[in-house]
Short mmCIF file of C-alpha atoms and ligand atoms in Angstrom, two decimals:
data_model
loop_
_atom_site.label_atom_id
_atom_site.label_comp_id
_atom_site.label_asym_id
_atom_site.label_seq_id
_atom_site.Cartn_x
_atom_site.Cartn_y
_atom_site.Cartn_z
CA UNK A 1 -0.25 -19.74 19.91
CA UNK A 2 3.66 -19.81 18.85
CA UNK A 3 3.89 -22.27 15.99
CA UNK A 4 7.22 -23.46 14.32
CA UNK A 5 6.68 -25.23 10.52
CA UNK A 6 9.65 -27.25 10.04
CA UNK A 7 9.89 -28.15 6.53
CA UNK A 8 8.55 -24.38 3.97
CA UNK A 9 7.38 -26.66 1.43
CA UNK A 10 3.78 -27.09 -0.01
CA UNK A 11 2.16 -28.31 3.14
CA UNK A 12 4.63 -26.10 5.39
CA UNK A 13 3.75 -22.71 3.45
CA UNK A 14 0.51 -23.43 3.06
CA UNK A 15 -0.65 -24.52 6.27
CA UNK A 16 1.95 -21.98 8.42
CA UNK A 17 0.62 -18.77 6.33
CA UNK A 18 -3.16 -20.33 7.32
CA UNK A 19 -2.34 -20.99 10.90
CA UNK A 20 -1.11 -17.02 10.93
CA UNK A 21 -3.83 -15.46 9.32
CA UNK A 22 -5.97 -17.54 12.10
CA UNK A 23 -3.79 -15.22 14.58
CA UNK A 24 -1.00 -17.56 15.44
CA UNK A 25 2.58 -16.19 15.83
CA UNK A 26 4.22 -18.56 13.24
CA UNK A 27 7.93 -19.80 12.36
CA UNK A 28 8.57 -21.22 8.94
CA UNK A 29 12.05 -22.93 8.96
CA UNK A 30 13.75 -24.44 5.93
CA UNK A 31 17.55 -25.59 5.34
CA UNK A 32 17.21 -23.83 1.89
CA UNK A 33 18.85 -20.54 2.46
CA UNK A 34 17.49 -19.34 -0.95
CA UNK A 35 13.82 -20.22 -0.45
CA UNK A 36 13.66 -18.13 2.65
CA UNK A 37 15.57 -15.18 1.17
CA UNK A 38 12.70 -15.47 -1.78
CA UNK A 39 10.17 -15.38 1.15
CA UNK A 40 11.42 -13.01 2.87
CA UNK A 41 11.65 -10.16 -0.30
CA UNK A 42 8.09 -11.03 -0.01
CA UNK A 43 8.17 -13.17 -3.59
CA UNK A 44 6.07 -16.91 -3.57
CA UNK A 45 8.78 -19.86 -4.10
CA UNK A 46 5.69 -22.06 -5.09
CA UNK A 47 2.16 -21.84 -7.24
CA UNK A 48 -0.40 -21.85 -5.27
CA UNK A 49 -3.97 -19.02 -5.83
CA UNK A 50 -4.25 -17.42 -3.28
CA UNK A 51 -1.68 -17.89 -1.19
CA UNK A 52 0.59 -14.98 -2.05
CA UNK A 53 -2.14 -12.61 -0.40
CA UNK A 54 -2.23 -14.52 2.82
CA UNK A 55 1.69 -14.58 3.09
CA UNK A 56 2.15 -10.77 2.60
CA UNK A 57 -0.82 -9.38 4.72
CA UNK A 58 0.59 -12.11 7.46
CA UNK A 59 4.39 -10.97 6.91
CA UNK A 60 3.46 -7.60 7.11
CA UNK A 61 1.55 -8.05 10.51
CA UNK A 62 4.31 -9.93 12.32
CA UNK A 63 2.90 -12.81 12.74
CA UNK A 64 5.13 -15.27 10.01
CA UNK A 65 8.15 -15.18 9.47
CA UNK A 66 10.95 -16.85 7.45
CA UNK A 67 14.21 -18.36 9.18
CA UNK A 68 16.95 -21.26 8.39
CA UNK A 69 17.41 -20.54 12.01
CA UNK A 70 15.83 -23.82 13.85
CA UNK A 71 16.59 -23.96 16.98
CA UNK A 72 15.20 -20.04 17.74
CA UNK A 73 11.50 -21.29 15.81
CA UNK A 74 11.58 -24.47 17.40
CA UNK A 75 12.62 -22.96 21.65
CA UNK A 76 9.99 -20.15 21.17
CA UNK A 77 7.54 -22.45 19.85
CA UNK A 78 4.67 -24.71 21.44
CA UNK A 79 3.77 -26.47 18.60
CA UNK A 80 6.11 -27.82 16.05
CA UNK A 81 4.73 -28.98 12.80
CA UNK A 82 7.02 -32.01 10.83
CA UNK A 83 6.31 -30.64 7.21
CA UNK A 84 9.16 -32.11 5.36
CA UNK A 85 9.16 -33.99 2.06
CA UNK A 86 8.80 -38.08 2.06
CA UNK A 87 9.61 -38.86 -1.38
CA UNK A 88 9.57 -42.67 -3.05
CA UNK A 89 12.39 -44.20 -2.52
CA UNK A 90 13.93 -47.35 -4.21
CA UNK A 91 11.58 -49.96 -3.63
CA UNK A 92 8.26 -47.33 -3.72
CA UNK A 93 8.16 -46.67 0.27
CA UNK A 94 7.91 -43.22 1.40
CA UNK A 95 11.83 -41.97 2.39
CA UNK A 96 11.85 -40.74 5.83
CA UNK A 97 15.59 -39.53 5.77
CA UNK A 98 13.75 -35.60 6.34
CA UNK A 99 11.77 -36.68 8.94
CA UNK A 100 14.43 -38.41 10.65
CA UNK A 101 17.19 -35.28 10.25
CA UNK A 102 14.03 -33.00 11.45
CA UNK A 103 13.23 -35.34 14.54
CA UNK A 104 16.69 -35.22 15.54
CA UNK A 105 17.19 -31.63 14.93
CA UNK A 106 13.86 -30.62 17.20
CA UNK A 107 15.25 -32.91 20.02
CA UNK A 108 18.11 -30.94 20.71
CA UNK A 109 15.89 -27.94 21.40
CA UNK A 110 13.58 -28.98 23.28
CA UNK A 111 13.86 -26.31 26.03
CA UNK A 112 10.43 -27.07 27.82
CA UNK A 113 7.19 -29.15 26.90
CA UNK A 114 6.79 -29.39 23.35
CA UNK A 115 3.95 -31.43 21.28
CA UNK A 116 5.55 -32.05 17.96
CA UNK A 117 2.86 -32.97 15.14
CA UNK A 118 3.71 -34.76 12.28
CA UNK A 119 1.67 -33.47 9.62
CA UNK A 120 4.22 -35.08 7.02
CA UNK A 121 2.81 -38.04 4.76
CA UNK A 122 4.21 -41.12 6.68
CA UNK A 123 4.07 -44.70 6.85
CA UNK A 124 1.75 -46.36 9.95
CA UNK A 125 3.95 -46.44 12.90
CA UNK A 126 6.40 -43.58 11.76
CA UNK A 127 5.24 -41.58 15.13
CA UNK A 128 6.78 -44.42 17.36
CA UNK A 129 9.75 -43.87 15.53
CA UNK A 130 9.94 -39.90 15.81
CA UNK A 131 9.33 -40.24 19.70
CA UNK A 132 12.34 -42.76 19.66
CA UNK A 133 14.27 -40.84 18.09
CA UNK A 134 13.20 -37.51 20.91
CA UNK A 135 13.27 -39.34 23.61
CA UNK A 136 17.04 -40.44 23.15
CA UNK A 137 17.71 -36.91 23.40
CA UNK A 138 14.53 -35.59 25.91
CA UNK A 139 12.86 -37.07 28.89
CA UNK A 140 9.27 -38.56 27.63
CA UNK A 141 7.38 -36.44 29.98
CA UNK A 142 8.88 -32.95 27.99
CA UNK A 143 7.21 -34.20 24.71
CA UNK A 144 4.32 -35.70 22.71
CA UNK A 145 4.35 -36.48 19.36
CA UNK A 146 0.88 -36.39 17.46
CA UNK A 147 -0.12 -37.00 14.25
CA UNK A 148 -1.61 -34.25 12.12
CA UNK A 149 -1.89 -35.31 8.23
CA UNK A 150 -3.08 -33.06 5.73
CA UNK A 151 -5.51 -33.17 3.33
CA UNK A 152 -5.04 -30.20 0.71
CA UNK A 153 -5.59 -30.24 -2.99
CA UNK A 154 -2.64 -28.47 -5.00
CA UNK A 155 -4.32 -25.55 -6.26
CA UNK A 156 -7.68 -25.42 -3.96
CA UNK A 157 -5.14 -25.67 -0.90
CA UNK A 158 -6.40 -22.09 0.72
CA UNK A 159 -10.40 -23.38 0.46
CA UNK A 160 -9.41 -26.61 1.66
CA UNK A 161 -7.64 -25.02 4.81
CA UNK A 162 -10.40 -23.00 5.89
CA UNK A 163 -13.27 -24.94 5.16
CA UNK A 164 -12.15 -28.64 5.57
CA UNK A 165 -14.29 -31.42 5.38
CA UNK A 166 -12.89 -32.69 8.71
CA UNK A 167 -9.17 -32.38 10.83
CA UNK A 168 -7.87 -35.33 11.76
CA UNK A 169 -5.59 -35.93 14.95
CA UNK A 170 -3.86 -38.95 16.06
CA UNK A 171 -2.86 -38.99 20.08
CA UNK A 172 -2.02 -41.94 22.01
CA UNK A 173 -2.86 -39.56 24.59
CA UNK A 174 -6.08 -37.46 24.75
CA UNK A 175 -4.34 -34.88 27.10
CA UNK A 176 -2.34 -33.54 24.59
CA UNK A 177 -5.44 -33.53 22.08
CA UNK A 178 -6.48 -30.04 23.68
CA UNK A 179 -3.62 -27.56 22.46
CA UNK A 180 -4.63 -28.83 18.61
CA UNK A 181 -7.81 -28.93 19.18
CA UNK A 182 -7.35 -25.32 20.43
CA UNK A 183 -5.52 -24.13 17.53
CA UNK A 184 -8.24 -25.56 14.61
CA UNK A 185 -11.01 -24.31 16.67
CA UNK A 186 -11.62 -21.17 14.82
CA UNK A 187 -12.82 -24.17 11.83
CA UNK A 188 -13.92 -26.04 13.83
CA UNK A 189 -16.61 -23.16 14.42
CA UNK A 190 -17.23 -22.95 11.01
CA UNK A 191 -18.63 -26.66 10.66
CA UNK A 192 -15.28 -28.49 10.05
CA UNK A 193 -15.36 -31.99 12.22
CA UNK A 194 -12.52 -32.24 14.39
CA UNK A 195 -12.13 -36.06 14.72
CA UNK A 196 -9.31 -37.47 16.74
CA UNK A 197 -7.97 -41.52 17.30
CA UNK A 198 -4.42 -42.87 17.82
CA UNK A 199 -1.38 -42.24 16.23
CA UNK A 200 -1.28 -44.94 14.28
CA UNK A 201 -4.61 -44.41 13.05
CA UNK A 202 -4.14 -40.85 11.47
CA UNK A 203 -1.34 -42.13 10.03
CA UNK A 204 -3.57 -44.49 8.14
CA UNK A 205 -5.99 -42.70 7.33
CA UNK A 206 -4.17 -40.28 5.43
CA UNK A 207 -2.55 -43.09 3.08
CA UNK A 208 -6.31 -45.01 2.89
CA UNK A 209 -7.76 -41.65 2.14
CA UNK A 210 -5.55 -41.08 -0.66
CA UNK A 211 -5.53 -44.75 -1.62
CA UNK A 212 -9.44 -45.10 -2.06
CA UNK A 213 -9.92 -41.63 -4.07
CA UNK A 214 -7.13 -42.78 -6.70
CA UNK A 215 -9.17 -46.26 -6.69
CA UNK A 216 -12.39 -44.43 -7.63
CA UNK A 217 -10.63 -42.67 -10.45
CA UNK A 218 -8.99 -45.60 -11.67
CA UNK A 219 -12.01 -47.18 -11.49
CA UNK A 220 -14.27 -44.66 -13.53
CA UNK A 221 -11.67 -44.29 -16.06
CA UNK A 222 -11.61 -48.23 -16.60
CA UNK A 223 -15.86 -48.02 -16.70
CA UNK A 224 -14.86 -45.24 -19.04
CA UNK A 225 -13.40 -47.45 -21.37
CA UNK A 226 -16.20 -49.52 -21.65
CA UNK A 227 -18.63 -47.08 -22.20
CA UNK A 228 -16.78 -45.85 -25.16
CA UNK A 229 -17.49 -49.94 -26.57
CA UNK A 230 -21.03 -49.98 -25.35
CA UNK A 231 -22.26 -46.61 -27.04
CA UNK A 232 -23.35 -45.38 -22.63
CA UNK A 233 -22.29 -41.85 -21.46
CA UNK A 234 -19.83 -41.92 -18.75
CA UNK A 235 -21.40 -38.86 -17.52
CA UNK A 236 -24.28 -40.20 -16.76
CA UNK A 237 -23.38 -43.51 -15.62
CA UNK A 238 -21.60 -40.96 -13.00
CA UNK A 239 -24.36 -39.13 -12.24
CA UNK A 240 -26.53 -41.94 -11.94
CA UNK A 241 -23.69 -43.73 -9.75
CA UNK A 242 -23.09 -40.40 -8.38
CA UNK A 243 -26.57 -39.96 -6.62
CA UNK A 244 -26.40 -43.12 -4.41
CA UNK A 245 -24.80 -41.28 -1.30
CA UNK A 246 -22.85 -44.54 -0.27
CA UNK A 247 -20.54 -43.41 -3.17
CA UNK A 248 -20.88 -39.97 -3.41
CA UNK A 249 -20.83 -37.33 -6.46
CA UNK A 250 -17.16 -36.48 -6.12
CA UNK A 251 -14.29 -37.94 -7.52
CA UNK A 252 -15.75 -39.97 -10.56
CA UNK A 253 -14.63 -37.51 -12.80
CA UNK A 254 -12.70 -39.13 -16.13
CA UNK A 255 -9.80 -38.15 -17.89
CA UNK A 256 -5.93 -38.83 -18.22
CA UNK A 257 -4.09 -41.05 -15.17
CA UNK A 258 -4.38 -39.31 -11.76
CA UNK A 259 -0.93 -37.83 -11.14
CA UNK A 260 0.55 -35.04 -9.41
CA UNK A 261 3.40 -35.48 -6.06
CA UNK A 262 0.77 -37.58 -3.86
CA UNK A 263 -1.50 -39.93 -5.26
CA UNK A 264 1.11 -41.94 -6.98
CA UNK A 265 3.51 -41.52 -4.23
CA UNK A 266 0.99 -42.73 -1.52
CA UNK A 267 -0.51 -45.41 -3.66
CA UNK A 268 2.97 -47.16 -4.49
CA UNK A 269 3.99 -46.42 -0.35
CA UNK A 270 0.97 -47.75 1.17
CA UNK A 271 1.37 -51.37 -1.24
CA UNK A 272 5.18 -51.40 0.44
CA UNK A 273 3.78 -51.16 4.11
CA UNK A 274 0.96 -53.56 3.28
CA UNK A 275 3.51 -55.70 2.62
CA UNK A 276 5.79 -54.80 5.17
CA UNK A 277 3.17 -55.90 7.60
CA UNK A 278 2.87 -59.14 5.61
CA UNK A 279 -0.57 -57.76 3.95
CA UNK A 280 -1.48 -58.06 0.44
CA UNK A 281 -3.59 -54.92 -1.15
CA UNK A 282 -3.60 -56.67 -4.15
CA UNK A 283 -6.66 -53.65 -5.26
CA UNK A 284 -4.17 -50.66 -4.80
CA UNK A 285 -1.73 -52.56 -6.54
CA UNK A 286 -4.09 -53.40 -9.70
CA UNK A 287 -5.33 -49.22 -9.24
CA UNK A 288 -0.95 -48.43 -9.99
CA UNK A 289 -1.02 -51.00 -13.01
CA UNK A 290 -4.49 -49.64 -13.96
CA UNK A 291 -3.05 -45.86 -13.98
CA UNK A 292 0.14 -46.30 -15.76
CA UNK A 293 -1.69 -48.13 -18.78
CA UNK A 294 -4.07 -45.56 -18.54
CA UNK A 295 -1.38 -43.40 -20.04
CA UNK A 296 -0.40 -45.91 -23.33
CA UNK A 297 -4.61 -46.29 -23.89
CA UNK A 298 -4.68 -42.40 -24.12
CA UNK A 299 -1.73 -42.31 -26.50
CA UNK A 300 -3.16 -45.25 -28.73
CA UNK A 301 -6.19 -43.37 -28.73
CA UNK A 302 -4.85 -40.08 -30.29
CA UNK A 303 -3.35 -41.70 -32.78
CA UNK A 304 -6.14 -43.86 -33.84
CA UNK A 305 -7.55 -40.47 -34.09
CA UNK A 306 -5.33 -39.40 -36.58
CA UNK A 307 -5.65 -42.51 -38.07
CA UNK A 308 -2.62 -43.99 -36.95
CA UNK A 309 -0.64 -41.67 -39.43
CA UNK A 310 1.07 -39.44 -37.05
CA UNK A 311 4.33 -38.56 -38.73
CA UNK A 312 4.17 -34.69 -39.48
CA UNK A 313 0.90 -34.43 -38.50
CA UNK A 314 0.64 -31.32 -36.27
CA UNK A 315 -0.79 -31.72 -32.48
CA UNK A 316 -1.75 -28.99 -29.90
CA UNK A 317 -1.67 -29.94 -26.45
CA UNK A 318 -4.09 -27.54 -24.43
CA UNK A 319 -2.91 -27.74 -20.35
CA UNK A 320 -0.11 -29.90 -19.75
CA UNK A 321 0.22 -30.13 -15.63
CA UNK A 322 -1.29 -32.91 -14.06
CA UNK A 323 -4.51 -30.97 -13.04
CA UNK A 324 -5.57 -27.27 -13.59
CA UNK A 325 -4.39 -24.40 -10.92
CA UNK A 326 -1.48 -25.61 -10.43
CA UNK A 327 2.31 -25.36 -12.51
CA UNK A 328 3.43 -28.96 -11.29
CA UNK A 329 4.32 -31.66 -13.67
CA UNK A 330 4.65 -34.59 -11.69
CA UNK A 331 2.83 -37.21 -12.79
CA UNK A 332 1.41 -35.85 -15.55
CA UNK A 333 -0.27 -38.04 -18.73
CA UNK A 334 1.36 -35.08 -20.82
CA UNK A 335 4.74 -36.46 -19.84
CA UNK A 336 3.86 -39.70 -21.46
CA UNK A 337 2.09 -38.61 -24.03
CA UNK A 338 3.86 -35.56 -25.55
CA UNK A 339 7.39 -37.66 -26.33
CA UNK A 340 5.44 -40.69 -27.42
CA UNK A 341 3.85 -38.71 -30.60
CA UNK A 342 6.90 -36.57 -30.90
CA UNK A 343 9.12 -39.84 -31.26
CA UNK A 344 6.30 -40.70 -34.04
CA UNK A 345 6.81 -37.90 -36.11
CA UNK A 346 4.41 -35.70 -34.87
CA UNK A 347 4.85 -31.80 -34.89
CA UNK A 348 3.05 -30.58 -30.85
CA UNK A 349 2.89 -26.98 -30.07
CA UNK A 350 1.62 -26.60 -26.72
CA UNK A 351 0.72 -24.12 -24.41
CA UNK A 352 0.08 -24.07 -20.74
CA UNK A 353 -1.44 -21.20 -18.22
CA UNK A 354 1.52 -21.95 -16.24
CA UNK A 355 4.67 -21.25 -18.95
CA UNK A 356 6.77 -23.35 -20.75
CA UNK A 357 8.12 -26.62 -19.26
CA UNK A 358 11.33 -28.18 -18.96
CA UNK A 359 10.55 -31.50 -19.39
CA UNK A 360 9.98 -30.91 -22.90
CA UNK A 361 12.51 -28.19 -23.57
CA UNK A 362 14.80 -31.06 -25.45
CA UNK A 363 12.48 -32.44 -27.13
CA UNK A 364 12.49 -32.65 -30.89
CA UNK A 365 9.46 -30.91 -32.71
CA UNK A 366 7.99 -29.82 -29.32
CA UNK A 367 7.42 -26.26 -29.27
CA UNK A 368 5.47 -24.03 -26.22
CA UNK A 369 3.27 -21.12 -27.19
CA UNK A 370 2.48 -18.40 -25.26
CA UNK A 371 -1.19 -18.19 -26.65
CA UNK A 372 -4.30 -20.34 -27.00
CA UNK A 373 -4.19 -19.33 -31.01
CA UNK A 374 -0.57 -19.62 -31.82
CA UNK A 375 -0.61 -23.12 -30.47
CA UNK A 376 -4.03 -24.35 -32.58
CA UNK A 377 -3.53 -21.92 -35.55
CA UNK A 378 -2.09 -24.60 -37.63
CA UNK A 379 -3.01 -27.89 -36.30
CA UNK A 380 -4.52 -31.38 -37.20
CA UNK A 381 -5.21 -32.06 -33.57
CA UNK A 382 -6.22 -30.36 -30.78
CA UNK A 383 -6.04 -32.32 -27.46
CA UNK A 384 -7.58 -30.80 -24.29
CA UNK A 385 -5.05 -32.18 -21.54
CA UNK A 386 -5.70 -30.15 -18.54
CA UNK A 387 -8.92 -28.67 -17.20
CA UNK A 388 -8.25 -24.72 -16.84
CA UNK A 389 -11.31 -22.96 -17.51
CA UNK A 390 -9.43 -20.49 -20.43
CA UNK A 391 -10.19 -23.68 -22.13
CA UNK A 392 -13.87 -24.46 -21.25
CA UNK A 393 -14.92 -22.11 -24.25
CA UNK A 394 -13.14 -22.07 -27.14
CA UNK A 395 -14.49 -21.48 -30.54
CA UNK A 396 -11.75 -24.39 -32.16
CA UNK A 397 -13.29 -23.45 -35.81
CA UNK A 398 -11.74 -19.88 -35.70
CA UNK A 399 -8.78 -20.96 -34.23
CA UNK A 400 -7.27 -23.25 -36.28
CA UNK A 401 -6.94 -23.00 -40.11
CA UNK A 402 -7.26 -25.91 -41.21
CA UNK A 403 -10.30 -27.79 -42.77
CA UNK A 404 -10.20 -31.46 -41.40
CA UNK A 405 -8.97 -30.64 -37.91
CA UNK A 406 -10.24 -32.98 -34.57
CA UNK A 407 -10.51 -32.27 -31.16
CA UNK A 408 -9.93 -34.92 -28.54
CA UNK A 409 -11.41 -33.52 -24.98
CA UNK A 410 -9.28 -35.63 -22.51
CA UNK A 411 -11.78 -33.89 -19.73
CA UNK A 412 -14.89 -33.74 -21.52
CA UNK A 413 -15.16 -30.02 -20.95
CA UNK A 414 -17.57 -29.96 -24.06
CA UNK A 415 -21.24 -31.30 -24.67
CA UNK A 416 -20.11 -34.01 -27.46
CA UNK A 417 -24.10 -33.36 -28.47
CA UNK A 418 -23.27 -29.77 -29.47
CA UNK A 419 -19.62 -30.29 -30.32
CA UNK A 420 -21.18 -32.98 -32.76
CA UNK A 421 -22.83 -30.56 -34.96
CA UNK A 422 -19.40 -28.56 -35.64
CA UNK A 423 -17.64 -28.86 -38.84
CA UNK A 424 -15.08 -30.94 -36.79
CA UNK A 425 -14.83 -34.69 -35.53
CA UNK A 426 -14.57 -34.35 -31.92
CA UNK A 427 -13.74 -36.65 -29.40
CA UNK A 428 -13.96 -37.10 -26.07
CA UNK A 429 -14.11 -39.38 -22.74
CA UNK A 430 -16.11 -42.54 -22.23
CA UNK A 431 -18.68 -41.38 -24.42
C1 UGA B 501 -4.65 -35.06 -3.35
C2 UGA B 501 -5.87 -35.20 -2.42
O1 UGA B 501 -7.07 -34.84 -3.11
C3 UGA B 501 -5.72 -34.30 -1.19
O2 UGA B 501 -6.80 -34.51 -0.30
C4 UGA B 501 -4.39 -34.64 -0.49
O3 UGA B 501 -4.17 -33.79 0.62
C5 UGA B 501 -3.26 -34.49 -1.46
O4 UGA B 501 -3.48 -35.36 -2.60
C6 UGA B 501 -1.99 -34.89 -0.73
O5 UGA B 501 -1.88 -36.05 -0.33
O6 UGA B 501 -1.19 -34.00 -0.40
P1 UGA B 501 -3.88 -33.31 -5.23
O7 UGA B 501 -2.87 -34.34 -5.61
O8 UGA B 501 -3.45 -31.90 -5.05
O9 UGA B 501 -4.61 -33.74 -3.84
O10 UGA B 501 -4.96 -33.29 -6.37
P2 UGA B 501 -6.44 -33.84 -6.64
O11 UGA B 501 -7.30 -32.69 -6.89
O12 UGA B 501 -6.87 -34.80 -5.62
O13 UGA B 501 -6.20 -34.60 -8.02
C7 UGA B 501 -5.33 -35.72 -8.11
C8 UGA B 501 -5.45 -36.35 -9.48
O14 UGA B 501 -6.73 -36.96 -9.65
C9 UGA B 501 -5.32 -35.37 -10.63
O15 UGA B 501 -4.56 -35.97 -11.65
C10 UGA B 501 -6.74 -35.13 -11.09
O16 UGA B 501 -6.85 -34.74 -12.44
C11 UGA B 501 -7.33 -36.50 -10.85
N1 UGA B 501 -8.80 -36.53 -10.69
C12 UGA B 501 -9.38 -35.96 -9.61
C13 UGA B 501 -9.58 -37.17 -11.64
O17 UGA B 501 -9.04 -37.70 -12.65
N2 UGA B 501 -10.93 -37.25 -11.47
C14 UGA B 501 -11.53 -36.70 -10.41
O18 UGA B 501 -12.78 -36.81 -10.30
C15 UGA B 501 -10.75 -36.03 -9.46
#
């Protein structure tokens, strides 16, 4: 099939280097002259495992290819994918200024009968505005427009392409349903559920989806809390929880606030079109206010670690991205966190898989390390931010100096039963 990606961002990259190495001749467009230069010297513009691989073996064999050139990818193509950004905008809706410019840019190429699929995060009823937009442009019967979302995890995005839990189309026609359906059907084989409903209702789904898993996090972290006053292991009230399969295992995992570019983008969006459509969900509203104090509880509780004396006392922050695998920032507790106990006094060395960040590059008494050691060598503190598994291991009493050093375990990496025994006071989640 002849695929055109417009939009070489996370979702574009990802999913247009999958749809080639499932045999597809694909087209990744993007405005940015300099990310397709990068791609095409055969360098990654984003971090993603995995993905580097399936872009060079797919490069190499023809089948993707980079261009700023869209109206070529989009008149040679059957399929064009919306992949383009929808960032918060003022008031916490999703901005749909990219999907707009891309709409209007694909009807003016429309050269014969197209399906466009928006596979871009969007608000319910964002579809009927796309076709709107074509159809001023393109006679209805030389178009459809579908709806697509995606459901990738930042740093698990290749797995979750090739073995997802289930595609989801949205068609307010089943005719066009069979070209998709076509195209996934190689997962499909595999045991992925292809299920399909209207527009609107993919459109939906995507922003309930993301809506309900941030609501189970928020929602362990809070029964978290009250574990740690009730002497009860959050692990096992998850487990226990866990096992009922009306709930599921998945997802109940504690730590810092969810972050990273979609939960709390979707979360805040989907409040704005409740109330756009004059309904109140009041829950995913108290899940935001939930997950932002989330961020102040895990502050307080460092420094009642260090027994509210923080000035000069020296911290080392282990992971600071929002999650492991991946190098992004957004969202993170770290960001919170990190100038909070700097402002205090504190001295934080941290160190990060991913590099040095510059979030914190102006920061006073911040410094990055480029090992595990340097950064705990000297240290009061230790606080496990981000679950990478260099970190699932450690042996903290060689690598620090110091006598009367803590450990706080933000992920609860550790058994607190054996990490109890240690010469050190460790800490941990809900428990
Ligand atoms: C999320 C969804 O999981 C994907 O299905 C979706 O496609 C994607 O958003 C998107 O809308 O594009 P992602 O943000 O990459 O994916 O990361 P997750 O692995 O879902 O983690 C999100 C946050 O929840 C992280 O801060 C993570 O640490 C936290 N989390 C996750 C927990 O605190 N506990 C858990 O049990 C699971």
């Amino acid at each position: 099939m002849k695929i055109c990606m417009v939009g070489t961002g996370y979702v574009g990259l990802v999913s247009g280097a999958c749809f080639a190495d499932l045999g597809n001749t694909v087209w990744c467009v993007d405005k940015i002259q300099n990310k397709i230069d990068i791609l095409n010297s055969n360098k990654i513009p984003i971090y993603e495992p995995g993905l580097d691989e399936i872009v060079k073996k797919n490069y190499k064999a023809g089948r993707l290819k980079f261009t700023t050139n869209l109206n070529f990818a989009v008149k040679n193509s059957d399929l064009i994918f919306i992949c383009v950004g929808t960032p918060t905008s003022k008031n916490g809706s999703a901005d749909l200024k990219y999907v707009i410019q891309a709409a209007k840019e694909i009807s003016k190429n429309i050269n014969n009968f197209k399906i466009i699929v928006n596979k871009s995060t969007v608000p319910v009823s964002t579809g009927d505005m796309v076709e709107n937009i074509i159809s001023k442009k393109v006679k209805k019967n030389m178009f459809a427009v579908i709806s697509n979302p995606e459901f990738l995890r930042e740093g698990e995005a290749i797995r979750d392409f090739r073995f997802p839990d289930r595609i989801v189309v949205g068609a307010n026609n089943k005719r066009f349903l069979n070209k998709i359906k076509k195209l996934y059907q190689p997962l499909v084989n595999k045991g992925a559920v292809f299920f399909s409903t209207n527009r609107r209702g993919a459109e939906l789904i995507k922003y309930a989806a993301n809506a309900f898993l941030a609501s189970k996090i928020a929602f362990m972290n809070e029964v978290g809390n009250l574990c740690e006053k009730t002497d009860v292991d959050i692990e096992d009230v998850a487990l226990g929880m866990g096992l009922d399969k009306r709930i599921g295992a998945r997802f109940l995992r504690v730590g810092p606030a969810y972050g990273g570019s979609c939960f709390p983008k979707d979360t805040k969006a989907i409040t704005v079109t409740g109330d756009k459509f004059k309904t109140n969900l009041s829950i995913v509203k108290s899940v935001i206010k939930s997950n932002n104090l989330r961020k102040t509880i895990l502050t307080k509780k460092a420094e009642k670690i260090l027994s509210n004396k923080v000035k000069n006392k020296n911290i080392a922050f282990l992971g600071v991205t929002f999650k492991a695998n991946t190098d992004d920032m957004r969202g993170s507790t770290s960001l919170i966190m990190i100038p909070s106990l700097a402002k205090k006094g504190a001295k934080i060395n941290y160190y990060d898989p991913t590099g040095s960040k510059k979030e914190f590059s102006k920061l006073k008494n911040v410094k990055y390390c480029d090992t595990i050691s340097k950064t705990c060598a000297n240290t009061d503190l230790i606080i496990i931010h981000t679950e990478w598994d260099e970190f699932k291991s450690l042996n903290f009493t060689k690598l620090t100096k110091r006598k009367n050093f803590k450990v706080f375990d933000m992920r609860n990496l550790y058994s607190h039963v054996d990490e109890n025994k240690k010469n050190y006071k460790y800490y941990s989640i809900g428990r």
